[in-house]
Every structure is written in C-alpha cells, then in structure tokens.
mmCIF file of C-alpha atoms in Angstrom:
data_model
loop_
_atom_site.group_PDB
_atom_site.id
_atom_site.type_symbol
_atom_site.label_atom_id
_atom_site.label_comp_id
_atom_site.label_asym_id
_atom_site.label_seq_id
_atom_site.Cartn_x
_atom_site.Cartn_y
_atom_site.Cartn_z
ATOM 1 C CA MET A 37 -111.566 -59.800 -44.987
ATOM 2 C CA ILE A 38 -111.507 -62.929 -42.849
ATOM 3 C CA VAL A 39 -109.709 -66.102 -43.949
ATOM 4 C CA GLU A 40 -110.530 -68.780 -41.390
ATOM 5 C CA ASP A 41 -111.638 -72.385 -41.844
ATOM 6 C CA GLN A 42 -113.400 -72.694 -38.495
ATOM 7 C CA ALA A 43 -116.885 -71.387 -39.331
ATOM 8 C CA LEU A 44 -117.856 -70.469 -35.752
ATOM 9 C CA LEU A 45 -114.627 -68.546 -35.224
ATOM 10 C CA ALA A 46 -115.071 -66.748 -38.558
ATOM 11 C CA MET A 47 -118.602 -65.698 -37.533
ATOM 12 C CA GLU A 48 -117.351 -64.498 -34.144
ATOM 13 C CA LEU A 49 -114.574 -62.499 -35.830
ATOM 14 C CA GLU A 50 -117.084 -60.995 -38.243
ATOM 15 C CA LEU A 51 -119.221 -59.834 -35.325
ATOM 16 C CA VAL A 52 -116.257 -58.341 -33.425
ATOM 17 C CA LEU A 53 -115.006 -56.568 -36.549
ATOM 18 C CA ALA A 54 -118.445 -55.146 -37.301
ATOM 19 C CA GLU A 55 -118.742 -53.905 -33.723
ATOM 20 C CA SER A 56 -115.296 -52.286 -34.173
ATOM 21 C CA GLY A 57 -116.553 -50.260 -37.136
ATOM 22 C CA CYS A 58 -115.171 -52.496 -39.882
ATOM 23 C CA ASP A 59 -117.035 -53.576 -42.996
ATOM 24 C CA VAL A 60 -116.311 -57.269 -43.477
ATOM 25 C CA VAL A 61 -116.163 -57.715 -47.254
ATOM 26 C CA GLY A 62 -115.974 -61.491 -47.190
ATOM 27 C CA CYS A 63 -115.011 -64.688 -45.416
ATOM 28 C CA ALA A 64 -113.035 -67.519 -47.012
ATOM 29 C CA MET A 65 -111.984 -70.962 -45.830
ATOM 30 C CA ASP A 66 -109.251 -71.659 -48.398
ATOM 31 C CA LYS A 67 -106.775 -70.060 -50.781
ATOM 32 C CA ALA A 68 -109.062 -69.929 -53.834
ATOM 33 C CA GLY A 69 -111.868 -68.238 -51.910
ATOM 34 C CA ALA A 70 -109.499 -65.771 -50.250
ATOM 35 C CA LEU A 71 -107.850 -64.739 -53.517
ATOM 36 C CA ALA A 72 -111.244 -64.275 -55.184
ATOM 37 C CA ILE A 73 -112.434 -61.992 -52.364
ATOM 38 C CA ALA A 74 -109.140 -60.058 -52.351
ATOM 39 C CA GLU A 75 -109.317 -59.455 -56.109
ATOM 40 C CA ARG A 76 -112.977 -58.449 -56.064
ATOM 41 C CA GLU A 77 -113.073 -56.366 -52.867
ATOM 42 C CA ARG A 78 -109.506 -55.033 -52.411
ATOM 43 C CA PRO A 79 -109.756 -55.034 -48.573
ATOM 44 C CA ASP A 80 -107.696 -52.782 -46.315
ATOM 45 C CA LEU A 81 -107.126 -55.511 -43.724
ATOM 46 C CA ALA A 82 -107.166 -59.314 -43.827
ATOM 47 C CA LEU A 83 -107.160 -61.587 -40.798
ATOM 48 C CA ILE A 84 -105.676 -64.827 -42.129
ATOM 49 C CA ASP A 85 -105.373 -68.211 -40.449
ATOM 50 C CA ILE A 86 -102.103 -69.883 -41.427
ATOM 51 C CA ASN A 87 -103.348 -73.473 -41.670
ATOM 52 C CA LEU A 88 -106.552 -73.680 -43.732
ATOM 53 C CA LEU A 89 -108.706 -76.407 -45.274
ATOM 54 C CA ASP A 90 -106.248 -76.665 -48.169
ATOM 55 C CA GLY A 91 -103.139 -76.779 -45.964
ATOM 56 C CA LEU A 92 -100.567 -74.181 -44.935
ATOM 57 C CA THR A 93 -101.755 -71.668 -47.533
ATOM 58 C CA GLY A 94 -102.175 -68.654 -45.238
ATOM 59 C CA PRO A 95 -98.652 -67.326 -45.943
ATOM 60 C CA GLN A 96 -99.217 -67.616 -49.717
ATOM 61 C CA ILE A 97 -102.490 -65.705 -49.393
ATOM 62 C CA ALA A 98 -100.762 -63.059 -47.271
ATOM 63 C CA GLN A 99 -97.948 -62.552 -49.778
ATOM 64 C CA TYR A 100 -100.449 -62.162 -52.595
ATOM 65 C CA VAL A 101 -102.785 -59.708 -50.882
ATOM 66 C CA VAL A 102 -99.910 -57.587 -49.573
ATOM 67 C CA SER A 103 -98.080 -57.385 -52.899
ATOM 68 C CA GLU A 104 -101.049 -57.263 -55.275
ATOM 69 C CA THR A 105 -103.665 -55.296 -53.330
ATOM 70 C CA GLY A 106 -101.662 -53.434 -50.671
ATOM 71 C CA CYS A 107 -103.804 -55.037 -47.988
ATOM 72 C CA ALA A 108 -102.502 -55.174 -44.415
ATOM 73 C CA VAL A 109 -102.453 -58.705 -42.969
ATOM 74 C CA VAL A 110 -102.602 -60.143 -39.477
ATOM 75 C CA PHE A 111 -102.076 -63.876 -39.043
ATOM 76 C CA LEU A 112 -104.240 -65.925 -36.713
ATOM 77 C CA THR A 113 -102.796 -69.251 -35.629
ATOM 78 C CA ALA A 114 -103.100 -72.037 -33.113
ATOM 79 C CA ASN A 115 -99.552 -73.076 -34.079
ATOM 80 C CA PRO A 116 -97.108 -70.172 -33.644
ATOM 81 C CA GLU A 117 -94.278 -72.352 -34.954
ATOM 82 C CA GLN A 118 -95.990 -72.207 -38.377
ATOM 83 C CA ILE A 119 -95.645 -68.423 -38.641
ATOM 84 C CA PRO A 120 -93.401 -67.894 -41.672
ATOM 85 C CA GLU A 121 -89.979 -66.368 -41.174
ATOM 86 C CA GLY A 122 -90.270 -62.655 -41.835
ATOM 87 C CA PHE A 123 -94.063 -63.060 -41.559
ATOM 88 C CA ALA A 124 -94.689 -62.962 -45.356
ATOM 89 C CA GLY A 125 -95.463 -59.232 -45.288
ATOM 90 C CA ALA A 126 -97.952 -59.494 -42.426
ATOM 91 C CA LEU A 127 -97.986 -56.904 -39.628
ATOM 92 C CA GLY A 128 -97.903 -59.638 -37.037
ATOM 93 C CA ALA A 129 -99.638 -62.652 -35.590
ATOM 94 C CA VAL A 130 -102.113 -63.479 -32.851
ATOM 95 C CA SER A 131 -102.133 -66.905 -31.253
ATOM 96 C CA LYS A 132 -105.389 -68.763 -30.765
ATOM 97 C CA PRO A 133 -107.306 -68.835 -28.593
ATOM 98 C CA PHE A 134 -107.764 -65.081 -28.341
ATOM 99 C CA ASP A 135 -110.459 -62.897 -26.874
ATOM 100 C CA GLU A 136 -112.587 -60.101 -28.226
ATOM 101 C CA SER A 137 -110.479 -57.361 -26.624
ATOM 102 C CA THR A 138 -107.334 -58.696 -28.303
ATOM 103 C CA ILE A 139 -108.987 -58.589 -31.726
ATOM 104 C CA ARG A 140 -110.295 -55.067 -31.090
ATOM 105 C CA ALA A 141 -106.785 -53.926 -30.091
ATOM 106 C CA VAL A 142 -105.223 -55.611 -33.143
ATOM 107 C CA VAL A 143 -107.753 -53.900 -35.430
ATOM 108 C CA ALA A 144 -106.970 -50.523 -33.838
ATOM 109 C CA PHE A 145 -103.221 -51.171 -34.254
ATOM 110 C CA ALA A 146 -103.685 -52.166 -37.901
ATOM 111 C CA ARG A 147 -105.979 -49.205 -38.565
ATOM 112 C CA GLN A 148 -103.288 -46.791 -37.299
ATOM 113 C CA PHE A 149 -100.706 -48.467 -39.523
ATOM 114 C CA ILE A 150 -102.995 -48.435 -42.590
ATOM 115 C CA GLN A 151 -104.035 -44.802 -42.169
ATOM 116 C CA HIS A 152 -100.799 -43.208 -40.947
ATOM 117 C CA ARG A 153 -98.042 -45.763 -41.644
ATOM 118 C CA THR A 154 -97.026 -45.440 -38.006
ATOM 119 C CA LEU A 155 -96.746 -48.076 -35.317
ATOM 120 C CA GLY A 156 -98.611 -47.751 -32.081
ATOM 121 C CA GLU A 157 -97.987 -49.895 -29.049
ATOM 122 C CA PRO A 158 -98.436 -53.521 -30.136
ATOM 123 C CA PRO A 159 -101.434 -55.108 -28.406
ATOM 124 C CA ARG A 160 -100.900 -57.789 -25.799
ATOM 125 C CA ARG A 161 -100.647 -61.268 -27.285
ATOM 126 C CA PHE A 162 -99.731 -59.740 -30.661
ATOM 127 C CA ARG A 163 -96.394 -60.809 -32.108
ATOM 128 C CA LEU A 164 -95.092 -57.952 -34.237
ATOM 129 C CA ALA A 165 -93.490 -58.905 -37.565
ATOM 130 C CA PRO A 166 -89.706 -58.426 -37.563
ATOM 131 C CA TRP A 167 -89.727 -56.307 -40.741
ATOM 132 C CA LEU A 168 -91.558 -53.552 -38.849
ATOM 133 C CA THR A 169 -88.838 -53.157 -36.245
ATOM 134 C CA THR A 170 -85.681 -53.919 -38.245
ATOM 135 C CA PRO A 171 -84.087 -50.861 -39.829
ATOM 136 C CA PRO A 172 -83.501 -51.119 -43.574
ATOM 137 C CA PRO A 173 -79.937 -52.045 -44.571
ATOM 138 C CA ASP A 174 -77.521 -49.197 -45.078
ATOM 139 C CA ILE A 175 -77.219 -48.761 -48.820
ATOM 140 C CA ALA A 176 -75.245 -45.519 -48.832
ATOM 141 C CA PRO A 177 -71.888 -45.682 -50.628
ATOM 142 C CA HIS A 178 -68.877 -45.838 -48.339
#
C-alpha cells in the first residue's frame, strides 16, 4: 500500500514496487483513504508519507495499520524532523528525495523482516526505527 499525496511520486513508487515483485493493493492521499485500503486489503507493507493532504496524519495511519492489521510500515518524508519519536511502530524512514535503488533495497529489507522477523543490513539512506535495535527492558525478578 502506498500513502503519498504527491500523485507523480505515488505513481513512480507503484511502478518500482511492481517491478520489485510487489502487488500494490492501493494508493491513498489522506488518512481516510489509507484506513479504508488497510481495512479492505490488509497489506503486508505500507509506504507512508508523514505529512499528507490532511496534515501530519502519517504517524496515526502507521499506528493503526501496525496494531490493527499487522502491516509493516516504512515512512517516507521530506522533513526528517517530523518522524515521530519511536517511529510509531514503523520499521524506519527514508528521506525524500530518494532513488529507485533505495526503494528496492527498502522493500527487500522489509520483505525479510515480514517473512522471517529478522533484520538484514539496513539500506543506505534508511533510518532504522529505534525499537528494532533497543533490547526489551529486563523484566526478570531480582
């Protein structure tokens, strides 16, 4: 699933994803459209812009699709300072502008995580979410 309010970029992403062996189940430009696609299609991966037509709703969309559908999320952003602390359940973020090879590498990274729950080498220009590298707190009794 692609959530991007720049139509040309969304079309380019759709092409790159299709060439990478992905089935793009939908494109949305705002929160309502994204949630409708997520509910209907239950995607494995969502590429989500942080700042959409309806504002900074990307993190809200990410939290929903991660918690309600189990979808993996990668943020796309021209404003890295807008990436939410903890990344709202996303695997990481890619700063715009990016190239085709970066998107292909991010898809391969996400595919490995989705299929095997393991982390490969993060692609260049991909900022890995802190929750993936921080060990869980020690909850054993002392």
